[in-house]
Tab-separated table of C-alpha atoms in Angstrom:
chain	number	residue	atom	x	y	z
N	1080	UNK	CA	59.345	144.559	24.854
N	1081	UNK	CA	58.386	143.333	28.388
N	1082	UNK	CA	60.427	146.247	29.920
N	1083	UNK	CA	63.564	143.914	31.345
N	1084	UNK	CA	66.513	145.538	32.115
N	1085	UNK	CA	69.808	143.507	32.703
N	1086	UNK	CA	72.790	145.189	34.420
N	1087	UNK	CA	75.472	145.087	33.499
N	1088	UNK	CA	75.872	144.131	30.339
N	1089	UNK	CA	79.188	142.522	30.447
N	1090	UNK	CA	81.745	141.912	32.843
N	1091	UNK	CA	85.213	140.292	33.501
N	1092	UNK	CA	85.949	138.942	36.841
N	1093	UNK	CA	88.306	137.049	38.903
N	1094	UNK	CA	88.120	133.725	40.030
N	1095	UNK	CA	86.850	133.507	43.909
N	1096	UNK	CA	85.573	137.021	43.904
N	1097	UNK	CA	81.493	137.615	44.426
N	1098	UNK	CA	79.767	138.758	41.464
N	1099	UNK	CA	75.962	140.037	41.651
N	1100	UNK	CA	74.077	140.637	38.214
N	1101	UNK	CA	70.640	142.596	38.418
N	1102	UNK	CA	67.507	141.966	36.630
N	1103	UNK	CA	64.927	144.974	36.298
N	1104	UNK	CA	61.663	144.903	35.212
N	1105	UNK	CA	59.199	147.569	35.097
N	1106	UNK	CA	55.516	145.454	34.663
N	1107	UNK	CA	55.027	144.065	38.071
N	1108	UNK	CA	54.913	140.739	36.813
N	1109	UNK	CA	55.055	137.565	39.459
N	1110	UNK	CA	57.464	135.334	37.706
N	1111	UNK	CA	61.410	136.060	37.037
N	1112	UNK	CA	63.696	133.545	36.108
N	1113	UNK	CA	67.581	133.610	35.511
N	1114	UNK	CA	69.201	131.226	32.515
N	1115	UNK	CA	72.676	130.821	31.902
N	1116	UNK	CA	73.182	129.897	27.828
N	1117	UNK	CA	76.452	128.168	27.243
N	1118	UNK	CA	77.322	126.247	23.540
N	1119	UNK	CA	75.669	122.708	23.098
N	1120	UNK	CA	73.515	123.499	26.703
N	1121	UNK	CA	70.771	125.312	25.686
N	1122	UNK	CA	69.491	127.564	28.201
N	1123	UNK	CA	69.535	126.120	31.823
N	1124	UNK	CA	67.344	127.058	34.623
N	1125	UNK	CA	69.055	128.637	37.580
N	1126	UNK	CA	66.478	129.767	40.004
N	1127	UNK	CA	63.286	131.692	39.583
N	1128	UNK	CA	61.359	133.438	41.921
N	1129	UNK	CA	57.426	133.622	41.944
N	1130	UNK	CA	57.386	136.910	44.594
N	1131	UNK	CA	58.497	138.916	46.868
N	1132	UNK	CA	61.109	136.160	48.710
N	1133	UNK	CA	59.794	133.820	47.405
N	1134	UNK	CA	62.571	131.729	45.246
N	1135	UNK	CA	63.528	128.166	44.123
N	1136	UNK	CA	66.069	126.499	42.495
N	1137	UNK	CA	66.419	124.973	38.755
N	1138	UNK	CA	68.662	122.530	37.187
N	1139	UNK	CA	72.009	124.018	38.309
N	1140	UNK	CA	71.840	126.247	41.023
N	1141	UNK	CA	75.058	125.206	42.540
N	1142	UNK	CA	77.291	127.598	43.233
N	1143	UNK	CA	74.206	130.567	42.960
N	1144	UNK	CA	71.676	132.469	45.102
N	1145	UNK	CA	69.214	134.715	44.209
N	1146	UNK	CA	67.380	137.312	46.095
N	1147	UNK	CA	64.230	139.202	45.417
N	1148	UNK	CA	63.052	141.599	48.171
N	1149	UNK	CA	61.052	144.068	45.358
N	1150	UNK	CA	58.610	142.829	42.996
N	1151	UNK	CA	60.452	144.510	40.150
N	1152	UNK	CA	64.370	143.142	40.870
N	1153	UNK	CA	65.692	139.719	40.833
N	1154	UNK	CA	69.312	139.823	41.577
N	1155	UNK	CA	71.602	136.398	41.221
N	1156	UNK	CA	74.901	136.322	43.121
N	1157	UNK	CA	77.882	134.453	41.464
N	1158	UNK	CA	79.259	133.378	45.749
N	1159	UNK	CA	82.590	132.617	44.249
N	1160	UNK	CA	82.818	132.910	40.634
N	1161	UNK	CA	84.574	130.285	38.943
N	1162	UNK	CA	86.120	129.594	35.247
N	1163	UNK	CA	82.888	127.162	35.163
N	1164	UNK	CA	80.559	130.109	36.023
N	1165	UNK	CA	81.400	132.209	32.135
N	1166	UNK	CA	78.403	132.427	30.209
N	1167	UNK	CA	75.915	134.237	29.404
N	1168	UNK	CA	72.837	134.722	32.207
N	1169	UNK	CA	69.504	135.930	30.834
N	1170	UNK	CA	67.038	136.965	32.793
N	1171	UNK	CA	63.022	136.062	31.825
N	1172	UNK	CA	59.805	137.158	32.863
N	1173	UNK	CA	56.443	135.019	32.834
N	1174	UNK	CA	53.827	137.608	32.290
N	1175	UNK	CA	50.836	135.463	33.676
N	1176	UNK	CA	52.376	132.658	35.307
N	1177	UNK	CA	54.105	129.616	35.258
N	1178	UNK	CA	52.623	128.295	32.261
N	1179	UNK	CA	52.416	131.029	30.011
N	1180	UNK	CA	55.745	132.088	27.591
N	1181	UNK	CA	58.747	133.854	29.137
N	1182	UNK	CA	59.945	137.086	27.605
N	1183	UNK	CA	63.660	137.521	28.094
N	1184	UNK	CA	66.128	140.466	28.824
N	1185	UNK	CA	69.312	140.949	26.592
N	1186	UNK	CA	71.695	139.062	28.284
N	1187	UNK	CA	74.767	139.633	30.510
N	1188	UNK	CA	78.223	138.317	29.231
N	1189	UNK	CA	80.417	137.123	32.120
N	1190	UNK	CA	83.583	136.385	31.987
N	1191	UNK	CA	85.569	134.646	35.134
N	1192	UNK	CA	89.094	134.651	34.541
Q	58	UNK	CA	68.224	112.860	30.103
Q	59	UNK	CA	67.608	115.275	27.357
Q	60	UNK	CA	64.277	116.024	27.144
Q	61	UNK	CA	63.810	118.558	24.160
Q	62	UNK	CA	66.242	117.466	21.145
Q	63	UNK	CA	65.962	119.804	18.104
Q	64	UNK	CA	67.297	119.181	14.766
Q	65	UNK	CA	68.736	119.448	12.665
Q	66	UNK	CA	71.901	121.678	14.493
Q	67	UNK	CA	72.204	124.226	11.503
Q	68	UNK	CA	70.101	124.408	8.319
Q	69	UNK	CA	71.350	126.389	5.536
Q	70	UNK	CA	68.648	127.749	2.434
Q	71	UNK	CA	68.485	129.806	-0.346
Q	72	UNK	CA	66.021	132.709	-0.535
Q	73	UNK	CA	62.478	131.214	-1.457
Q	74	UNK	CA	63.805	127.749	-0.319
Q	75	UNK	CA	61.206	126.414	1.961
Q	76	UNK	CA	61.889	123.724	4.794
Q	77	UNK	CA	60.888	122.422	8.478
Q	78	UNK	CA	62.783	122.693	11.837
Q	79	UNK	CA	62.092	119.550	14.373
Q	80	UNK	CA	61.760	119.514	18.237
Q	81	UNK	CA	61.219	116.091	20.131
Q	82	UNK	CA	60.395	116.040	23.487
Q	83	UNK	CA	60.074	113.665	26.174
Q	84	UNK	CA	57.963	114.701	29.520
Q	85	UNK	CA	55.114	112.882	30.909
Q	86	UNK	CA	52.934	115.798	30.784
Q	87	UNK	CA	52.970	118.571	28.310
Q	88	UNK	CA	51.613	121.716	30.353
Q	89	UNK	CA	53.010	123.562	26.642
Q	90	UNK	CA	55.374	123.811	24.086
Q	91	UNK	CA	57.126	127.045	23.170
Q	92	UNK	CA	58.945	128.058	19.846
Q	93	UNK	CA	61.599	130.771	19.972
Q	94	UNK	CA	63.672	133.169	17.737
Q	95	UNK	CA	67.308	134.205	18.745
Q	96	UNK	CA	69.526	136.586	16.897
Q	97	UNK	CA	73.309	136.606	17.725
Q	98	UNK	CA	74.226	138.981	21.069
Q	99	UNK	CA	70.438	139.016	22.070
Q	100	UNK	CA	67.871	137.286	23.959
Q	101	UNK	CA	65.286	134.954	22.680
Q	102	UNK	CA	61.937	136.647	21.365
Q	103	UNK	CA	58.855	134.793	21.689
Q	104	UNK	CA	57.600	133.247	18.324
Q	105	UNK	CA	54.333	131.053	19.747
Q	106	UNK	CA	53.081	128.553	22.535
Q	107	UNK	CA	51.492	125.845	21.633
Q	108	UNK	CA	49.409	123.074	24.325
Q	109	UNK	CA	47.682	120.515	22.911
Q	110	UNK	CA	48.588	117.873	19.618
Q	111	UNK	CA	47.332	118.902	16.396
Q	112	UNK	CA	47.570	122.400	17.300
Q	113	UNK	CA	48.797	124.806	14.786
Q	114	UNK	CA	49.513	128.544	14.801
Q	115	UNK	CA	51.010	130.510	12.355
Q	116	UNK	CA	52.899	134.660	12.135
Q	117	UNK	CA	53.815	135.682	8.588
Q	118	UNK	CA	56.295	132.727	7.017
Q	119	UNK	CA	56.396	130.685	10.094
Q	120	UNK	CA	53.528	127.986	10.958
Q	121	UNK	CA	54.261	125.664	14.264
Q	122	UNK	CA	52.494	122.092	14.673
Q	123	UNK	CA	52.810	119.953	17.265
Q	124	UNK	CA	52.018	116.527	17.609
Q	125	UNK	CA	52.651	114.177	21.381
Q	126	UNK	CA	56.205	113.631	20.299
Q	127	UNK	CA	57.383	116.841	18.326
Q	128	UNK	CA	56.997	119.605	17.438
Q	129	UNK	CA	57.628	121.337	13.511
Q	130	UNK	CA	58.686	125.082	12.786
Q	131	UNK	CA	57.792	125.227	8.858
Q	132	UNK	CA	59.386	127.827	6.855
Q	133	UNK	CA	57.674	129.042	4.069
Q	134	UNK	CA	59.681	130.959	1.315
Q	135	UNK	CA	62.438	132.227	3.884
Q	136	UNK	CA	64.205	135.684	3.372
Q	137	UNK	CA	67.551	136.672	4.838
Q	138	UNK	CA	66.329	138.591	7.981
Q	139	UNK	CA	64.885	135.301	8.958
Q	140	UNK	CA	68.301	133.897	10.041
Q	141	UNK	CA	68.378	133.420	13.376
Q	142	UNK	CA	68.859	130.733	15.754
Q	143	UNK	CA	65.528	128.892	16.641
Q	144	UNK	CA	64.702	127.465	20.248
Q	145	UNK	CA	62.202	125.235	21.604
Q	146	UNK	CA	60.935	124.899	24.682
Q	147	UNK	CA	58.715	122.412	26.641
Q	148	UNK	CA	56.721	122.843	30.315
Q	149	UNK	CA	55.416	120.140	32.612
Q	150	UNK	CA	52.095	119.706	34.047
Q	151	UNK	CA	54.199	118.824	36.997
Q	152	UNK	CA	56.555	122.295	37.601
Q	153	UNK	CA	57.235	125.910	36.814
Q	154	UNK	CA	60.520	125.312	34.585
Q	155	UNK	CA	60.953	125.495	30.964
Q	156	UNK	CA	63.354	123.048	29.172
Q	157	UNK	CA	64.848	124.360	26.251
Q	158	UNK	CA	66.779	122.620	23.611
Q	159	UNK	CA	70.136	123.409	21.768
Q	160	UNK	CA	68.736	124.962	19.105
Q	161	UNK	CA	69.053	125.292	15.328
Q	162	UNK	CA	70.734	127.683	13.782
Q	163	UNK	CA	69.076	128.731	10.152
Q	164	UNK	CA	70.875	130.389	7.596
Q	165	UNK	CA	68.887	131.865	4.802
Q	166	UNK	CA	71.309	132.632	1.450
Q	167	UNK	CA	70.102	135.798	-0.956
């Protein structure tokens, strides 16, 4: 157990409404990443972050941001959540870089309706 | 461009019924390749990392090779608790992202 924290855990929204899901993770590690995992995708790359405000973008960042301002949360903001936007977002750490494995949270189960 | 395929999509075996898992990739550098376990409702634990062909590395009835093209997740004599869904995952020499594929989903029958 890396000691990531996902919150919440599930959630139904509305379409056009903000939505901001929060990763935690208590090891101080450098690297946080958030996936979305949708049927016949795989997991996709949304944007990671390798510090304090320091963040880039993956595969398909549209329609995300992400903010990191503490070493130990990685938040990702849904702007205007759309029917597109249901999936399910995992968060990942990188315990000693960008090259090592990535140990993953539980999940959060969004729903945009 | 898909650049990790796994196959085959679902595998289903009997108790004691051994068989392989296949990952294909196509990057122009490997930086490594990473093997995965999913159960349903969770995230994916790590299984093994592997960086260079002919590499091998092995944790109880699981043994992962890879070669430049793929990479195999043997099963030895499966039990039912090892029914999960199994991810692969490849990283370039040239970034910080991981590429995962679809996954296969292995069903191991009592």
């Amino acid at each position: 157990d890396a000691g990531i924290t996902q919150s919440p855990r599930h959630k139904v929204t509305e379409t056009g409404t903000p939505v901001t899901l929060r990763c935690h993770q208590t090891e101080n590690h450098r690297y946080m990443y958030w996936y979305r995992q949708d049927p016949g995708h795989g997991l996709r790359l949304i944007h990671y972050s390798y510090g304090v405000k320091d963040t880039d973008k993956g595969e398909v960042s549209d329609g995300y941001s992400v903010s990191r301002s503490k070493t130990e949360d990685f938040l990702l903001t849904l702007e205007s959540a759309t029917s597109s936007q249901t999936s399910v977002y995992f968060c990942a750490i990188s315990v000693e870089g960008p090259d090592t494995e990535a140990f993953f949270g539980q999940g959060t189960r969004l729903t945009v309706v | 461009e898909d650049q990790v395929t796994q196959s085959p999509e679902a595998l289903r075996l009997q108790e004691g019924e051994s068989s392989s898992l296949n990952c294909s990739y196509t990057v122009s550098g490997l930086r490594g390749l990473f093997w995965y376990r999913q159960d349903p409702g969770k995230g994916p634990e790590f299984l093994f990392t592997l960086y260079s062909a002919g590499e091998e590395k092995e944790k109880e009835r699981l043994k992962a090779t890879l070669t430049k093209k793929e990479s195999f997740l043997h099963i030895t004599a499966p039990k039912p608790e090892d029914s999960a869904t199994y991810l692969c995952a490849v990283q370039e020499n040239t970034g910080n992202q991981f590429y995962f594929g679809t996954g296969t989903s292995l069903t191991v029958i009592p």
